[in-house]
Amino acid sequence: MRTAIVMPRNMHFCKSRATSIDLCAHDLALHSQNKSNLRVFAGGEAGLFDDVDVCAVTPPGKKPTPAKFYDPLSEFGPQLIVVHQHLETAFQIINDFPGTPVILHRHGRFERNSGFKRWKYTRKMNRLGGIIWVGEDARNNFCENFTGVKTRSVVVPNGIDCELWSPAPKANTVIYVGRARKDKGIFDLAAAWLACADRMKALGWTLEFVLAVTDDGEDATANALRQMLSNHQTSVSIETNLIAADVQRRLAKASIAVVPSIVAEGFGRTAIEAMSCGAAVITTHSGGLWEAVGETGKVINPSAPKEIATALFDLADNKPLRNAMAKSGRERVLRLFDIHQIAELYDDMLMSLWDEFVSGPHTTQRLIDHMLVSE
């Protein structure tokens, strides 16, 4: 089945600036049983992933608008189209390809909005071929707020290659990997480090930030973080836009990983990467992070630098506890989130949604909706 994977605006399907959404889409495509019939459509970037079939729909550096996907998709002739995250791109593609099922792959909660917008979005989302969520928290939140959506919603968590994300000999390193955004809790982690830096340094510990910087706002945030920690350059390092292999090496040797998100995360890919690499994980209970970590991590409140500092010192000073958390964390990822089983589940879900779309009694109604609903 010819399947198109659409990566809309604000995504970076490339080796150095990939977000968790890009990495999720890449890994599912790379390990799909349908890989030979699959093509990814993304904005032009330097260093696009080259181990899957990728079509750049814009020149390098230009953000793709929904209209930019029409000609490349028409030429490919997909039987199924998966749009990651961006609703308006999905709705435009439904209009452009009314006979082709369009699946929306959501990576986080959907904003509730006003009553009118919920009605409008409900009408549109009922024309989707299905919605795939990365976590139960995001799916349940959506179902509670959009009770009129009858489109089938399913959950497929992120998966990772546990052979690539694997432990190495450990250093006394605390690490943060993620976007350079305030709502990811990076300033809370920095404040926690400032509060316990003397004790941590006395035990021989350092802190590493590995930041993804994808726009001017995130660049400004990274610079603000550097300024905040400028007096601790001997114990703190800040790196940006590393390729995946370098991120893996940093995580492999880290003993503690912190995922201090304030925002309600859809899942928690960064957490399972760290767990697979044998790091003891400190995280918040925001959104779906608990689905990733389960009972294997140290879970704290969001926006609580003092709790982060306490957790850091407790783990830094207790190697048996770190080792036990690292062991149980990796075992959890191997059992639940290995990419081979997740990709197989994803393929099965796509085929099931496609079958329902092409054979269901709602096909005629969908065509009527296409004619009646103004976009």
CSV table of C-alpha atoms in Angstrom, one decimal:
chain,number,residue,atom,x,y,z
A,1,MET,CA,0.0,0.0,0.0
A,2,ARG,CA,1.5,3.3,-1.1
A,3,THR,CA,1.7,5.4,2.1
A,4,ALA,CA,2.6,9.1,2.3
A,5,ILE,CA,4.0,10.5,5.6
A,6,VAL,CA,3.5,14.3,5.7
A,7,MET,CA,5.7,16.4,8.0
A,8,PRO,CA,4.2,20.0,8.0
A,9,ARG,CA,5.6,23.3,9.3
A,10,ASN,CA,7.8,23.6,12.3
A,11,MET,CA,9.2,20.1,11.8
A,12,HIS,CA,12.8,19.2,10.9
A,13,PHE,CA,13.1,15.8,9.2
A,14,CYS,CA,16.9,16.0,9.3
A,15,LYS,CA,19.8,14.7,11.3
A,16,SER,CA,20.8,17.7,13.3
A,17,ARG,CA,17.6,19.5,14.2
A,18,ALA,CA,15.0,16.7,14.4
A,19,THR,CA,12.3,17.1,17.0
A,20,SER,CA,10.8,14.1,18.8
A,21,ILE,CA,8.0,14.2,16.2
A,22,ASP,CA,10.6,13.9,13.4
A,23,LEU,CA,12.4,11.1,15.2
A,24,CYS,CA,9.2,9.2,15.8
A,25,ALA,CA,8.1,9.5,12.1
A,26,HIS,CA,11.6,8.5,10.9
A,27,ASP,CA,11.9,5.5,13.2
A,28,LEU,CA,8.4,4.2,12.3
A,29,ALA,CA,9.2,4.6,8.5
A,30,LEU,CA,12.6,3.0,8.8
A,31,HIS,CA,11.3,-0.1,10.6
A,32,SER,CA,8.0,-0.4,8.7
A,33,GLN,CA,7.2,-3.7,6.9
A,34,ASN,CA,5.8,-1.4,4.3
A,35,LYS,CA,9.0,0.7,3.9
A,36,SER,CA,9.4,0.0,0.2
A,37,ASN,CA,6.0,1.6,-0.5
A,38,LEU,CA,6.4,4.5,1.8
A,39,ARG,CA,7.5,8.1,1.1
A,40,VAL,CA,8.1,11.0,3.6
A,41,PHE,CA,7.1,14.5,2.4
A,42,ALA,CA,8.9,17.2,4.4
A,43,GLY,CA,10.3,20.8,4.2
A,44,GLY,CA,13.7,21.3,2.6
A,45,GLU,CA,16.5,21.0,5.1
A,46,ALA,CA,20.2,20.5,5.1
A,47,GLY,CA,21.0,16.9,6.0
A,48,LEU,CA,17.6,15.3,5.5
A,49,PHE,CA,17.4,11.7,6.7
A,50,ASP,CA,18.7,9.5,3.9
A,51,ASP,CA,17.8,6.0,5.1
A,52,VAL,CA,14.1,6.4,4.1
A,53,ASP,CA,12.5,7.7,0.9
A,54,VAL,CA,12.1,11.4,1.4
A,55,CYS,CA,10.7,14.1,-0.9
A,56,ALA,CA,11.5,17.8,-0.1
A,57,VAL,CA,8.5,19.9,-0.9
A,58,THR,CA,10.2,23.3,-0.5
A,59,PRO,CA,13.6,24.7,-1.1
A,60,PRO,CA,16.1,24.5,1.9
A,61,GLY,CA,15.0,26.8,4.8
A,62,LYS,CA,11.4,27.3,3.6
A,63,LYS,CA,8.5,26.2,5.7
A,64,PRO,CA,6.0,24.1,3.9
A,65,THR,CA,2.4,25.4,3.7
A,66,PRO,CA,-0.4,22.9,3.2
A,67,ALA,CA,-0.6,23.8,-0.5
A,68,LYS,CA,3.1,22.8,-1.0
A,69,PHE,CA,2.2,19.1,-0.6
A,70,TYR,CA,-0.4,18.9,-3.4
A,71,ASP,CA,1.8,18.3,-6.4
A,72,PRO,CA,4.3,15.9,-4.8
A,73,LEU,CA,1.5,13.9,-3.3
A,74,SER,CA,-0.4,13.8,-6.6
A,75,GLU,CA,2.7,12.5,-8.4
A,76,PHE,CA,3.2,9.8,-5.7
A,77,GLY,CA,-0.5,8.7,-5.8
A,78,PRO,CA,-0.8,7.5,-2.2
A,79,GLN,CA,-3.5,5.1,-1.0
A,80,LEU,CA,-3.1,6.3,2.5
A,81,ILE,CA,-1.8,9.6,3.9
A,82,VAL,CA,-0.5,10.2,7.5
A,83,VAL,CA,-0.2,13.8,8.6
A,84,HIS,CA,1.9,14.4,11.7
A,85,GLN,CA,0.5,16.8,14.3
A,86,HIS,CA,-0.8,19.7,12.2
A,87,LEU,CA,-4.6,19.7,11.9
A,88,GLU,CA,-4.9,22.4,9.2
A,89,THR,CA,-2.6,20.5,6.9
A,90,ALA,CA,-4.6,17.3,7.4
A,91,PHE,CA,-7.8,19.2,6.6
A,92,GLN,CA,-6.4,20.7,3.4
A,93,ILE,CA,-5.2,17.3,2.2
A,94,ILE,CA,-8.6,15.8,2.9
A,95,ASN,CA,-10.1,18.5,0.6
A,96,ASP,CA,-7.4,17.9,-2.0
A,97,PHE,CA,-7.6,14.0,-1.9
A,98,PRO,CA,-11.3,13.3,-0.9
A,99,GLY,CA,-11.1,9.6,-1.8
A,100,THR,CA,-8.0,8.9,0.1
A,101,PRO,CA,-8.0,8.2,3.9
A,102,VAL,CA,-6.1,10.8,5.9
A,103,ILE,CA,-4.8,9.7,9.3
A,104,LEU,CA,-3.8,12.4,11.8
A,105,HIS,CA,-0.9,11.4,14.1
A,106,ARG,CA,-1.0,13.5,17.2
A,107,HIS,CA,2.0,13.9,19.5
A,108,GLY,CA,0.4,15.9,22.3
A,109,ARG,CA,-2.9,17.2,23.8
A,110,PHE,CA,-5.3,19.1,21.6
A,111,GLU,CA,-6.3,22.5,22.9
A,112,ARG,CA,-9.9,22.6,24.0
A,113,ASN,CA,-10.8,26.0,22.5
A,114,SER,CA,-14.2,27.7,22.4
A,115,GLY,CA,-17.5,26.0,21.8
A,116,PHE,CA,-17.7,27.2,18.2
A,117,LYS,CA,-14.2,26.0,17.4
A,118,ARG,CA,-14.8,22.6,19.0
A,119,TRP,CA,-17.9,22.3,16.8
A,120,LYS,CA,-16.0,23.3,13.7
A,121,TYR,CA,-13.1,21.0,14.5
A,122,THR,CA,-15.4,18.1,15.3
A,123,ARG,CA,-17.0,18.4,11.9
A,124,LYS,CA,-13.6,18.3,10.3
A,125,MET,CA,-12.1,15.6,12.4
A,126,ASN,CA,-15.1,13.3,11.7
A,127,ARG,CA,-13.8,13.3,8.1
A,128,LEU,CA,-10.4,11.9,9.1
A,129,GLY,CA,-9.7,8.2,8.5
A,130,GLY,CA,-8.5,8.0,12.1
A,131,ILE,CA,-6.4,9.6,14.8
A,132,ILE,CA,-3.3,8.0,16.3
A,133,TRP,CA,-2.1,9.3,19.6
A,134,VAL,CA,1.3,8.7,21.3
A,135,GLY,CA,-0.2,8.3,24.7
A,136,GLU,CA,-3.4,7.5,26.7
A,137,ASP,CA,-3.3,10.8,28.5
A,138,ALA,CA,-3.5,12.8,25.3
A,139,ARG,CA,-6.1,10.6,23.8
A,140,ASN,CA,-8.3,10.6,27.0
A,141,ASN,CA,-8.0,14.4,27.3
A,142,PHE,CA,-9.2,14.7,23.7
A,143,CYS,CA,-12.1,12.3,24.0
A,144,GLU,CA,-13.3,14.2,27.1
A,145,ASN,CA,-13.3,17.5,25.4
A,146,PHE,CA,-14.4,16.5,21.9
A,147,THR,CA,-17.3,14.1,22.6
A,148,GLY,CA,-18.8,14.6,19.2
A,149,VAL,CA,-15.8,13.2,17.3
A,150,LYS,CA,-16.7,9.7,16.1
A,151,THR,CA,-13.5,9.1,14.2
A,152,ARG,CA,-11.6,6.1,15.7
A,153,SER,CA,-8.8,7.1,18.1
A,154,VAL,CA,-6.0,4.6,18.8
A,155,VAL,CA,-2.7,4.8,20.8
A,156,VAL,CA,0.7,3.8,19.5
A,157,PRO,CA,3.5,5.0,21.9
A,158,ASN,CA,6.9,6.1,20.7
A,159,GLY,CA,9.4,3.3,20.1
A,160,ILE,CA,13.2,3.4,19.9
A,161,ASP,CA,16.0,1.1,18.7
A,162,CYS,CA,17.3,-0.3,22.0
A,163,GLU,CA,20.5,-1.5,20.3
A,164,LEU,CA,21.4,2.0,19.3
A,165,TRP,CA,20.1,3.6,22.6
A,166,SER,CA,22.2,1.4,24.9
A,167,PRO,CA,24.3,1.9,28.0
A,168,ALA,CA,28.1,2.6,28.0
A,169,PRO,CA,30.5,2.9,31.0
A,170,LYS,CA,29.0,5.5,33.2
A,171,ALA,CA,30.4,8.9,34.2
A,172,ASN,CA,29.2,11.1,37.0
A,173,THR,CA,27.1,13.1,34.6
A,174,VAL,CA,23.5,14.6,34.9
A,175,ILE,CA,22.0,15.2,31.5
A,176,TYR,CA,19.1,17.0,29.9
A,177,VAL,CA,18.2,16.3,26.3
A,178,GLY,CA,15.4,18.2,24.6
A,179,ARG,CA,14.1,21.4,23.2
A,180,ALA,CA,15.4,24.8,24.3
A,181,ARG,CA,12.1,25.9,25.7
A,182,LYS,CA,11.0,27.3,29.1
A,183,ASP,CA,8.0,25.0,29.3
A,184,LYS,CA,10.4,22.0,29.1
A,185,GLY,CA,11.6,23.0,32.6
A,186,ILE,CA,15.2,23.8,31.7
A,187,PHE,CA,15.3,26.9,33.9
A,188,ASP,CA,14.0,24.8,36.8
A,189,LEU,CA,16.8,22.3,36.3
A,190,ALA,CA,19.3,25.2,36.1
A,191,ALA,CA,18.0,26.7,39.3
A,192,ALA,CA,18.2,23.3,41.0
A,193,TRP,CA,21.8,22.9,39.9
A,194,LEU,CA,22.6,26.4,41.3
A,195,ALA,CA,21.1,25.3,44.6
A,196,CYS,CA,23.1,22.1,44.9
A,197,ALA,CA,26.1,22.8,42.7
A,198,ASP,CA,28.7,22.8,45.6
A,199,ARG,CA,27.5,19.5,46.9
A,200,MET,CA,27.3,17.9,43.5
A,201,LYS,CA,30.7,19.1,42.5
A,202,ALA,CA,32.2,17.9,45.7
A,203,LEU,CA,30.9,14.4,44.7
A,204,GLY,CA,32.5,14.8,41.3
A,205,TRP,CA,29.3,15.4,39.2
A,206,THR,CA,28.7,17.6,36.2
A,207,LEU,CA,25.6,18.7,34.3
A,208,GLU,CA,25.1,18.6,30.5
A,209,PHE,CA,22.4,20.3,28.5
A,210,VAL,CA,21.9,18.9,24.9
A,211,LEU,CA,19.5,21.3,23.4
A,212,ALA,CA,17.5,21.2,20.1
A,213,VAL,CA,17.3,24.8,18.8
A,214,THR,CA,14.9,25.1,15.9
A,215,ASP,CA,14.0,28.8,15.8
A,216,ASP,CA,15.0,32.3,17.0
A,217,GLY,CA,13.0,31.9,20.2
A,218,GLU,CA,14.7,28.7,21.2
A,219,ASP,CA,18.1,30.3,20.3
A,220,ALA,CA,17.3,33.2,22.7
A,221,THR,CA,16.3,30.7,25.4
A,222,ALA,CA,19.5,28.8,25.0
A,223,ASN,CA,21.5,32.0,25.4
A,224,ALA,CA,19.5,32.9,28.5
A,225,LEU,CA,20.4,29.5,30.0
A,226,ARG,CA,24.0,30.1,29.2
A,227,GLN,CA,23.9,33.4,31.0
A,228,MET,CA,22.1,31.9,34.0
A,229,LEU,CA,24.9,29.3,34.4
A,230,SER,CA,27.8,31.4,33.3
A,231,ASN,CA,29.5,31.2,36.7
A,232,HIS,CA,29.5,27.4,36.5
A,233,GLN,CA,31.3,26.7,33.3
A,234,THR,CA,33.6,24.1,34.9
A,235,SER,CA,30.7,21.9,35.9
A,236,VAL,CA,28.1,22.7,33.2
A,237,SER,CA,28.2,22.2,29.4
A,238,ILE,CA,25.6,23.4,26.9
A,239,GLU,CA,25.6,21.9,23.4
A,240,THR,CA,23.0,22.5,20.6
A,241,ASN,CA,21.7,20.6,17.6
A,242,LEU,CA,23.8,17.4,17.9
A,243,ILE,CA,23.2,14.6,15.4
A,244,ALA,CA,21.4,11.6,16.8
A,245,ALA,CA,24.6,9.5,17.1
A,246,ASP,CA,26.2,12.2,19.3
A,247,VAL,CA,23.1,12.4,21.5
A,248,GLN,CA,23.2,8.7,21.9
A,249,ARG,CA,26.8,8.8,23.1
A,250,ARG,CA,26.0,11.5,25.6
A,251,LEU,CA,23.1,9.6,27.0
A,252,ALA,CA,25.0,6.3,27.0
A,253,LYS,CA,27.5,7.6,29.5
A,254,ALA,CA,25.2,9.7,31.7
A,255,SER,CA,24.2,8.3,35.0
A,256,ILE,CA,21.2,10.6,35.7
A,257,ALA,CA,18.8,12.1,33.2
A,258,VAL,CA,16.3,14.8,34.0
A,259,VAL,CA,13.1,15.4,32.1
A,260,PRO,CA,11.6,18.4,34.0
A,261,SER,CA,8.7,19.3,31.7
A,262,ILE,CA,6.1,21.8,32.8
A,263,VAL,CA,3.9,21.3,29.7
A,264,ALA,CA,1.7,18.2,29.6
A,265,GLU,CA,3.8,16.0,27.3
A,266,GLY,CA,2.1,13.7,24.9
A,267,PHE,CA,4.4,10.8,25.9
A,268,GLY,CA,8.1,11.2,26.8
A,269,ARG,CA,10.4,10.0,24.1
A,270,THR,CA,13.4,11.6,25.8
A,271,ALA,CA,12.7,9.7,28.9
A,272,ILE,CA,12.7,6.3,27.2
A,273,GLU,CA,15.9,7.1,25.3
A,274,ALA,CA,17.6,7.8,28.7
A,275,MET,CA,16.1,4.7,30.3
A,276,SER,CA,17.3,2.6,27.4
A,277,CYS,CA,20.7,4.1,27.8
A,278,GLY,CA,20.8,3.0,31.4
A,279,ALA,CA,20.3,6.4,33.1
A,280,ALA,CA,18.3,6.8,36.3
A,281,VAL,CA,15.5,9.2,35.3
A,282,ILE,CA,14.0,12.1,37.2
A,283,THR,CA,10.9,13.5,35.7
A,284,THR,CA,7.6,15.3,36.4
A,285,HIS,CA,4.1,13.8,36.2
A,286,SER,CA,3.1,16.2,33.4
A,287,GLY,CA,0.9,14.7,30.8
A,288,GLY,CA,2.0,11.3,29.5
A,289,LEU,CA,5.5,11.2,31.0
A,290,TRP,CA,4.3,8.7,33.6
A,291,GLU,CA,3.3,6.4,30.7
A,292,ALA,CA,6.9,6.3,29.6
A,293,VAL,CA,8.6,6.0,33.0
A,294,GLY,CA,6.1,4.0,35.1
A,295,GLU,CA,7.4,3.0,38.4
A,296,THR,CA,11.1,3.0,37.3
A,297,GLY,CA,11.8,6.7,37.6
A,298,LYS,CA,11.8,9.3,40.4
A,299,VAL,CA,8.6,11.4,39.7
A,300,ILE,CA,8.3,14.9,41.1
A,301,ASN,CA,6.1,17.9,40.7
A,302,PRO,CA,6.6,20.3,37.7
A,303,SER,CA,8.0,23.8,38.4
A,304,ALA,CA,9.7,22.6,41.5
A,305,PRO,CA,13.5,23.3,41.4
A,306,LYS,CA,13.9,22.3,45.1
A,307,GLU,CA,12.5,18.9,44.4
A,308,ILE,CA,14.8,18.5,41.4
A,309,ALA,CA,17.8,19.5,43.6
A,310,THR,CA,16.8,17.0,46.3
A,311,ALA,CA,16.3,14.2,43.8
A,312,LEU,CA,19.7,15.0,42.2
A,313,PHE,CA,21.6,14.8,45.4
A,314,ASP,CA,19.8,11.7,46.6
A,315,LEU,CA,20.7,9.8,43.4
A,316,ALA,CA,24.2,11.2,43.1
A,317,ASP,CA,24.9,10.0,46.7
A,318,ASN,CA,23.3,6.5,46.2
A,319,LYS,CA,24.9,4.4,43.5
A,320,PRO,CA,22.9,1.2,44.4
A,321,LEU,CA,19.7,3.1,43.9
A,322,ARG,CA,20.9,4.6,40.6
A,323,ASN,CA,21.9,1.2,39.4
A,324,ALA,CA,18.5,-0.4,40.4
A,325,MET,CA,16.6,2.4,38.6
A,326,ALA,CA,18.8,2.1,35.5
A,327,LYS,CA,18.2,-1.6,35.3
A,328,SER,CA,14.5,-1.5,35.8
A,329,GLY,CA,14.2,1.4,33.3
A,330,ARG,CA,16.0,-0.3,30.5
A,331,GLU,CA,14.0,-3.5,31.1
A,332,ARG,CA,10.8,-1.5,30.8
A,333,VAL,CA,11.8,0.0,27.5
A,334,LEU,CA,12.9,-3.4,26.1
A,335,ARG,CA,9.5,-4.9,27.2
A,336,LEU,CA,7.2,-2.1,26.0
A,337,PHE,CA,8.9,0.4,23.7
A,338,ASP,CA,11.3,-1.5,21.4
A,339,ILE,CA,10.9,0.0,17.9
A,340,HIS,CA,10.4,-3.4,16.2
A,341,GLN,CA,7.3,-4.2,18.1
A,342,ILE,CA,6.0,-0.6,18.0
A,343,ALA,CA,6.5,-0.4,14.2
A,344,GLU,CA,4.6,-3.7,13.8
A,345,LEU,CA,1.8,-2.3,15.9
A,346,TYR,CA,1.8,0.9,13.9
A,347,ASP,CA,1.6,-0.9,10.6
A,348,ASP,CA,-1.3,-3.0,11.9
A,349,MET,CA,-3.1,0.1,13.1
A,350,LEU,CA,-2.7,1.9,9.8
A,351,MET,CA,-4.0,-1.1,7.9
A,352,SER,CA,-7.0,-1.4,10.2
A,353,LEU,CA,-7.9,2.2,9.8
A,354,TRP,CA,-7.5,2.0,6.1
A,355,ASP,CA,-9.7,-1.1,5.9
A,356,GLU,CA,-12.4,0.7,7.9
A,357,PHE,CA,-12.3,3.8,5.7
A,358,VAL,CA,-12.5,2.0,2.3
A,359,SER,CA,-15.1,-0.6,3.4
A,360,GLY,CA,-17.2,1.2,6.0
A,361,PRO,CA,-20.8,2.5,5.5
A,362,HIS,CA,-19.7,6.0,6.2
A,363,THR,CA,-17.9,6.5,2.9
A,364,THR,CA,-20.9,8.1,1.1
A,365,GLN,CA,-21.5,10.4,4.1
A,366,ARG,CA,-17.8,11.5,3.9
A,367,LEU,CA,-18.2,12.5,0.3
A,368,ILE,CA,-21.3,14.4,1.1
A,369,ASP,CA,-19.5,16.2,3.9
A,370,HIS,CA,-16.7,17.1,1.5
A,371,MET,CA,-19.3,18.9,-0.7
A,372,LEU,CA,-21.1,20.6,2.1
A,373,VAL,CA,-18.5,21.7,4.7
A,374,SER,CA,-16.8,25.0,3.8
A,375,GLU,CA,-13.1,24.9,4.6
